[in-house]
Coordinates of C-alpha atoms in Angstrom, one line a residue:
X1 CA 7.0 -1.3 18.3
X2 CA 8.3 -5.0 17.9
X3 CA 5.8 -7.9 16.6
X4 CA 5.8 -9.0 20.3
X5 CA 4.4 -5.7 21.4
X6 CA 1.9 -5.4 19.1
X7 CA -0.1 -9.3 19.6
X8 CA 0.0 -8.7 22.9
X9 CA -1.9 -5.1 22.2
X10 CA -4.4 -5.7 20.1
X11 CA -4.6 -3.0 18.1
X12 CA -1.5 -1.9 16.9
X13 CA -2.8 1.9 16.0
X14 CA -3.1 2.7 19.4
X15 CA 0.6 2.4 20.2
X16 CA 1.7 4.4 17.0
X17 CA 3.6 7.4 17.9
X18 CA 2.2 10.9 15.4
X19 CA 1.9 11.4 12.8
X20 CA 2.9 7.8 11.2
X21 CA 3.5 7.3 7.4
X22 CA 2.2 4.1 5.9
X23 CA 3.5 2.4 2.7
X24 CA -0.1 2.5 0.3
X25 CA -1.4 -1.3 -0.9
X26 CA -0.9 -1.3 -4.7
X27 CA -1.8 -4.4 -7.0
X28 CA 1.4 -6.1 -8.2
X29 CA 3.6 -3.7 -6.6
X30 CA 4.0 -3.9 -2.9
X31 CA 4.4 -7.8 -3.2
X32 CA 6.7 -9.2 -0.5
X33 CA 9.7 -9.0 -2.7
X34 CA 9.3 -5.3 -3.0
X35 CA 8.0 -4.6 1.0
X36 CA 11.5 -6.5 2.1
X37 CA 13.8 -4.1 0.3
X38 CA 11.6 -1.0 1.3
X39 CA 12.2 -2.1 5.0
X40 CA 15.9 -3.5 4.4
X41 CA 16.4 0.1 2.9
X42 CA 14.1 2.6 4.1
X43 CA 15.0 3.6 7.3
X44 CA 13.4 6.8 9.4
X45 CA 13.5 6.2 12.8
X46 CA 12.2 3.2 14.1
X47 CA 13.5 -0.6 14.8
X48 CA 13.2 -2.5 12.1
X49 CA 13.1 0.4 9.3
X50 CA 10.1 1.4 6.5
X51 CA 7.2 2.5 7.1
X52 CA 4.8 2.5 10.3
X53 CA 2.5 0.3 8.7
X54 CA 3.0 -2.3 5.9
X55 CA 0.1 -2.9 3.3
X56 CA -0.4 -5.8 1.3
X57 CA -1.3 -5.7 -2.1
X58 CA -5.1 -5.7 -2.0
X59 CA -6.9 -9.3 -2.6
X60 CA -9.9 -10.5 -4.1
X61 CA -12.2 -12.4 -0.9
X62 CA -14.2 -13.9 -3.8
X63 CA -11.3 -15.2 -5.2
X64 CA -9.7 -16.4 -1.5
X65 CA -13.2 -18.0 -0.9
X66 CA -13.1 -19.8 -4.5
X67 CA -11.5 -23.3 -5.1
X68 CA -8.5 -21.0 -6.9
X69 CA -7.6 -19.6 -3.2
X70 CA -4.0 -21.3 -3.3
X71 CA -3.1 -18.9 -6.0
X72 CA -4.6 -15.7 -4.5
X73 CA -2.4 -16.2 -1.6
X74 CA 1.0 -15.3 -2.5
X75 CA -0.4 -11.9 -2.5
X76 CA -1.0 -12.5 1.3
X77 CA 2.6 -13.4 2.0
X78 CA 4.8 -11.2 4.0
X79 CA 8.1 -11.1 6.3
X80 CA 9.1 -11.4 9.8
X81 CA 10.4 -7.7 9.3
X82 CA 7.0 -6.4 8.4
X83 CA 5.2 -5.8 11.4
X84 CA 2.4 -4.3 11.9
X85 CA 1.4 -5.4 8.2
X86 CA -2.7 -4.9 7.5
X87 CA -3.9 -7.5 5.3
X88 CA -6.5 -5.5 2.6
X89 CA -9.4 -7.0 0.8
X90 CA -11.9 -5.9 -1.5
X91 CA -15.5 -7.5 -2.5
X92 CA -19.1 -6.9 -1.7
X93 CA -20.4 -10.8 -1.2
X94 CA -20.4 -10.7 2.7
X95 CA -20.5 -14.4 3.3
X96 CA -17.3 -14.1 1.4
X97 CA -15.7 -10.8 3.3
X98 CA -16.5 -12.9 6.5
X99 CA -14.3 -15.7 5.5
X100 CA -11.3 -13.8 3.7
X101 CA -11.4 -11.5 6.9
X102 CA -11.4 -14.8 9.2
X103 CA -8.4 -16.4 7.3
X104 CA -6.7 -13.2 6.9
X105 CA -6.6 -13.3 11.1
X106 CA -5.4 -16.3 11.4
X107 CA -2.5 -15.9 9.0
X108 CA -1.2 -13.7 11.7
X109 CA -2.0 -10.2 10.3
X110 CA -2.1 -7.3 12.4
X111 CA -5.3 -5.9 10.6
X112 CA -7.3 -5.8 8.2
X113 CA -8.3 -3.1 6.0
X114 CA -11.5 -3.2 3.2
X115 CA -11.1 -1.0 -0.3
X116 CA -13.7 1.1 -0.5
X117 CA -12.0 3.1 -2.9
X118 CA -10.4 1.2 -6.0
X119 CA -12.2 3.0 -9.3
X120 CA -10.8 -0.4 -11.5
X121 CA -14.1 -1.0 -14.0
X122 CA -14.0 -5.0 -13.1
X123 CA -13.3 -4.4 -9.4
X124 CA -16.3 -2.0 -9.7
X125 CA -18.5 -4.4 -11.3
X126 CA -18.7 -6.8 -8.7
X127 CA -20.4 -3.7 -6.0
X128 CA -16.7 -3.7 -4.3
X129 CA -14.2 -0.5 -4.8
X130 CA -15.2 2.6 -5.2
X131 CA -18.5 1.2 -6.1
X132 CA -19.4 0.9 -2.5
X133 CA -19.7 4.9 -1.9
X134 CA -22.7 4.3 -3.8
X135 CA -24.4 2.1 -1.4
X136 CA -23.4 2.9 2.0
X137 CA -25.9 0.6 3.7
X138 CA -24.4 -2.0 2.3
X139 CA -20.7 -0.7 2.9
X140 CA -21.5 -1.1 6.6
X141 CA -22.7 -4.3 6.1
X142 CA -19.3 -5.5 4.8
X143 CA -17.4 -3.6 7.5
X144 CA -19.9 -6.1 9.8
X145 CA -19.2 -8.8 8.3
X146 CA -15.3 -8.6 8.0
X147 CA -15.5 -7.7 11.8
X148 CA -17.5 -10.9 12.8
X149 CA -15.4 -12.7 10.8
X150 CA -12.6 -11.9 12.7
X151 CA -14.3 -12.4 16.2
X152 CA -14.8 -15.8 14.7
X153 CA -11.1 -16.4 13.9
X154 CA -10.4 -16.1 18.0
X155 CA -8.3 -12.9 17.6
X156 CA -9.2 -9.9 18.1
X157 CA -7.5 -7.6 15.4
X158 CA -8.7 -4.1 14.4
X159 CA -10.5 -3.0 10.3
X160 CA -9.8 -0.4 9.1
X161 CA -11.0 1.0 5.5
X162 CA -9.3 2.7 2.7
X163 CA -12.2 5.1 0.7
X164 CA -12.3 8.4 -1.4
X165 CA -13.9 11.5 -1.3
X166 CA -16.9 10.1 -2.9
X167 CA -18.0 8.7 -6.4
X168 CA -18.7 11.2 -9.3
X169 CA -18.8 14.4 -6.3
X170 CA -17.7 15.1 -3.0
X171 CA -20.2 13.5 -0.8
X172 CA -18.3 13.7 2.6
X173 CA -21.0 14.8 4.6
X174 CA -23.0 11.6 3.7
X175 CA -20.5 9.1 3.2
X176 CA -17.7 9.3 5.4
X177 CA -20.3 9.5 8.9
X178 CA -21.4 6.0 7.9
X179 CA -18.2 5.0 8.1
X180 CA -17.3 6.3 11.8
X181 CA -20.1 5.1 12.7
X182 CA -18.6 1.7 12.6
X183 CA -15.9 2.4 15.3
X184 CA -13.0 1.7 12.7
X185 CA -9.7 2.1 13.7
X186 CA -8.5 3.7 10.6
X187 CA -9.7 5.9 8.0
X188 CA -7.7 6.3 4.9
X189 CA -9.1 9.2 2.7
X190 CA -7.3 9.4 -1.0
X191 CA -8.2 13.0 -1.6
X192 CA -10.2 12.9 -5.1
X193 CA -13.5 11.7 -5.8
X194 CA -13.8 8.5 -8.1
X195 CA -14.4 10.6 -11.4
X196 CA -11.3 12.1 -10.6
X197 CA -9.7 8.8 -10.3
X198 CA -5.5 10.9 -10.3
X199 CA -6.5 13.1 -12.9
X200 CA -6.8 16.3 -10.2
X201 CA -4.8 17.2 -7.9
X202 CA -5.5 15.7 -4.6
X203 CA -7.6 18.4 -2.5
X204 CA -6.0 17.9 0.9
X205 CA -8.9 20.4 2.4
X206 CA -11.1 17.4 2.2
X207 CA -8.9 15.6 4.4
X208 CA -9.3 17.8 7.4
X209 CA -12.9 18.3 7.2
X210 CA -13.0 14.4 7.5
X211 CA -11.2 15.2 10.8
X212 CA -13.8 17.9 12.0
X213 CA -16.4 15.0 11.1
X214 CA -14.6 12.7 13.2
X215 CA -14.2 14.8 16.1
X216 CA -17.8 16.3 16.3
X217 CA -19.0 12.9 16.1
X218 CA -16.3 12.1 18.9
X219 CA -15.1 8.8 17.6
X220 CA -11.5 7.6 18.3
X221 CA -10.9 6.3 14.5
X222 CA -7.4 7.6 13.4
X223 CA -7.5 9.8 10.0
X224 CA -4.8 8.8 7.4
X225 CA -4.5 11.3 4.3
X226 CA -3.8 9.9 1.3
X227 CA -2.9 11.8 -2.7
X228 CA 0.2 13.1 -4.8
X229 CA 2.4 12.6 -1.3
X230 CA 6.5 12.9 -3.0
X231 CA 8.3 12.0 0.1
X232 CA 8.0 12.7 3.7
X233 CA 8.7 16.7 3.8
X234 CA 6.0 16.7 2.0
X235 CA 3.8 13.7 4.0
X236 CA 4.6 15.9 7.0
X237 CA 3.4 19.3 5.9
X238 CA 0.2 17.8 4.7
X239 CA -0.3 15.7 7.9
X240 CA 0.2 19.2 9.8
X241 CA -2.3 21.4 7.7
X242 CA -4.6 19.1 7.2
X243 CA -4.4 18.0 11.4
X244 CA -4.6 13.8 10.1
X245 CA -2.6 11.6 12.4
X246 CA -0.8 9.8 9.0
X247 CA -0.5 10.0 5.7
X248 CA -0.4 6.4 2.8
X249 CA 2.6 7.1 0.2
X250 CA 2.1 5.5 -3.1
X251 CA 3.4 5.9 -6.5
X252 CA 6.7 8.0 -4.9
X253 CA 7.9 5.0 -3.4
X254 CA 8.4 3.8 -7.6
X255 CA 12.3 3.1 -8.0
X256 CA 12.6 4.8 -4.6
X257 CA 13.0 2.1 -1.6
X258 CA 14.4 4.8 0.4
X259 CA 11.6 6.9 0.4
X260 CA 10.7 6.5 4.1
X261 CA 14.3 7.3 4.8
X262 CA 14.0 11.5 5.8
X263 CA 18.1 10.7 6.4
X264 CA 18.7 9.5 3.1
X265 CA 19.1 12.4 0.9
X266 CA 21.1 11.1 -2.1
X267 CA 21.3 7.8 -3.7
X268 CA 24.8 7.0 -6.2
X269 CA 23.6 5.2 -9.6
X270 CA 25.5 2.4 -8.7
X271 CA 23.5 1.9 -5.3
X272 CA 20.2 2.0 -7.3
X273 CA 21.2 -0.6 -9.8
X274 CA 22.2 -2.7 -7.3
X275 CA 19.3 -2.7 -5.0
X276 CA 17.0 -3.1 -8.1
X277 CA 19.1 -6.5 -8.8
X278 CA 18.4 -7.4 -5.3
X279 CA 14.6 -6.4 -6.1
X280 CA 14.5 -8.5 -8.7
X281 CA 16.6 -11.8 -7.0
X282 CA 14.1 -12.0 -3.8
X283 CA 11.2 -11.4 -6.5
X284 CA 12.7 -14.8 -8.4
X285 CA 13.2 -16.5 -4.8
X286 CA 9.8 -15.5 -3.4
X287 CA 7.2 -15.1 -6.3
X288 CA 9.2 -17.3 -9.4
X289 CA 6.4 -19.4 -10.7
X290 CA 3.8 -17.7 -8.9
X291 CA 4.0 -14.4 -10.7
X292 CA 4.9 -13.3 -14.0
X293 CA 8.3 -12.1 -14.1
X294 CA 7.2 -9.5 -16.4
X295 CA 5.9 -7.9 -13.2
X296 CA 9.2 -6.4 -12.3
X297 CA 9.9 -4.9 -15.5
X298 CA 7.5 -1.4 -14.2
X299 CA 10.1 -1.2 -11.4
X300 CA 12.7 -1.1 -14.0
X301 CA 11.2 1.8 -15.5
X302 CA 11.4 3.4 -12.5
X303 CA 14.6 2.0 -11.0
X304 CA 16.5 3.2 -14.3
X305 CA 15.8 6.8 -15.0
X306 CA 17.4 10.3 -14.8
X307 CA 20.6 9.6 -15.3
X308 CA 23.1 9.1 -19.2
X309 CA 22.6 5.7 -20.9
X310 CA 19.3 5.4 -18.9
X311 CA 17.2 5.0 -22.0
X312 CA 19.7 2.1 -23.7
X313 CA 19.5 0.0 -20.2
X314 CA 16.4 0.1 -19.7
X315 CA 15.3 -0.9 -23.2
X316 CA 17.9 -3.7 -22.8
X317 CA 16.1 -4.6 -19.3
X318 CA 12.7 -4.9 -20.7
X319 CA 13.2 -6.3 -24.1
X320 CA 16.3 -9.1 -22.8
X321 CA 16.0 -9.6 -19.5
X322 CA 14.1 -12.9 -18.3
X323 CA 15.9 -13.8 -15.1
X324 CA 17.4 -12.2 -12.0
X325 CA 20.7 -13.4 -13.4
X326 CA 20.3 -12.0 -16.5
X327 CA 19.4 -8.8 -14.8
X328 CA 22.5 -8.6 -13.0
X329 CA 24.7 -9.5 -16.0
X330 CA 23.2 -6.2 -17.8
X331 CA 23.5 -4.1 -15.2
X332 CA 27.4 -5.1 -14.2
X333 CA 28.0 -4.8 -17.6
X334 CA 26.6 -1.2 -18.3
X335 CA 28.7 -0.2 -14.7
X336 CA 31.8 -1.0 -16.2
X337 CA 31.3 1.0 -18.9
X338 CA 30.6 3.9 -16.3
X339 CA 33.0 3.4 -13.5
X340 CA 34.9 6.7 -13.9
X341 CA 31.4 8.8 -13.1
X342 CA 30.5 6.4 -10.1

């Protein structure tokens, strides 16, 4: 589906072909530096390449509200290559998730999607996150809110929400009805309660009896499992056991833009270290003096890994390093030293 399909739809889910695979919104990660090599590199199927749907990293609506809203939005920037991309925000003010969810529409997203789900102490303190599953009148009262909101903007765009399995147990049975109740479009369940926070293993169980609640209540929102996903073999036995239409990778997709590529089966050491200079070039051309450049430096310690001398370049990466440049100096320099194994 092409960015010209999906405005003239509406809502892009309903064109999505099953099961889809999502790439998961995580803070200072999924940046637009990091979404354009995923798509330039992660190919399974479709035009375009990556994933079905793009997630931003998810952004404050306090903070886009506030007089500070020029910084908050380089976390809202994104490619031509990244349709359908879901813009996700997180806060509990609704004046304030009516008016991120309004200028999220008309930046041109293709959605947007609310964190229920984040168990972060300081997101949690202001009643947004995880903290929500605790209040669920009020949840819906968000989910209201961001939906008028984008009535106002004059498009019509679908919300979706991203949630867990409950707070401190699993309170499915009372939470997640509340939430399809609200005609979503999506439902993304990360498998573990928010005591759990990744300290389980996801229980992907849960996931289909959210799918039972949806279809005894008979709503059309689409189920997205979420937890401890590797790579797509695996994405696609859970999707099938657990009968979700999708499944949200995460943390796999660390040093691995070809995760979403079920074709791409091995990847040389010299192909790694030179997308992860790329990485880091369109991270200094998109983000350089917006973000921190020490940013990229968890990519490097996932980019350089497995592999002889892994533990001497990366210490060199994170302790020298302070420019794309430099970057690629360090790693040309340790390939020459390594030509006859490449």
């Amino acid at each position: 589906m092409n960015s010209k399909d999906i405005e003239n739809k509406g809502n892009f889910w309903k064109g999505l072909n099953k099961p889809f695979f999502c790439l998961a919104p995580m803070a200072d990660v999924t940046d637009i530096a990091f979404r354009t090599i995923i798509s330039k590199y992660s190919r399974h199927g479709q035009v375009g390449g990556g994933p079905d749907v793009f997630w931003t990293e998810f952004v404050s609506a306090d903070g886009l509200m506030s007089e500070g809203r020029d910084a908050l939005k380089v976390d809202l920037k994104y490619g031509t290559g990244e349709h359908p991309i879901v813009a996700q925000i997180f806060g509990s003010n609704l004046e304030n998730m009516y008016g991120a969810s309004k200028l999220c529409a008309t930046l041109g997203f293709d959605g947007v999607d609310i964190n229920m789900g984040c168990p972060d102490r300081s997101i949690e303190k202001q009643g947004a996150g995880a903290s929500h599953i605790k209040d669920p009148e009020h949840a819906v009262e968000v989910i209201r809110a961001v939906k008028r909101g984008i009535k106002d903007s004059g498009r019509d765009i679908p919300v979706s929400v991203k949630t867990r399995i409950g707070y401190n147990k699993n309170s499915i049975n009372e939470w997640i009805p509340k939430l399809l109740g609200e005609n979503l479009a999506a439902l993304t369940i990360h498998a573990r309660t928010r005591k759990e926070m990744s300290l389980v293993p996801a229980r992907w169980e849960h996931v289909r009896e959210v799918v039972e609640i949806r279809d005894r209540m008979g709503v059309d929102t689409l189920i997205i499992g979420n937890g401890d996903l590797q790579n797509l073999d695996m994405a696609k036995e859970k999707v099938s056991v657990s009968h979700a239409d999708g499944a949200m990778l995460g943390r796999a997709i660390f040093g691995n833009p070809w995760l979403f590529d079920s074709n791409k089966k091995e990847v040389s050491l010299k192909e790694k270290l030179e997308v992860m200079c790329e990485h880091t070039e369109l991270f200094e051309r998109e983000l350089g003096g917006l973000k921190n450049f020490a940013i990229m430096k968890k990519h490097y310690k996932a980019y350089v890994n497995g592999f002889d001398g892994a533990k001497e370049l990366r210490v060199r990466l994170m302790e020298d390093a302070t420019t794309a440049k430099e970057v690629r100096e360090i790693v040309e320099n340790f390939l020459a030293g390594y030509r006859n194994l490449l």
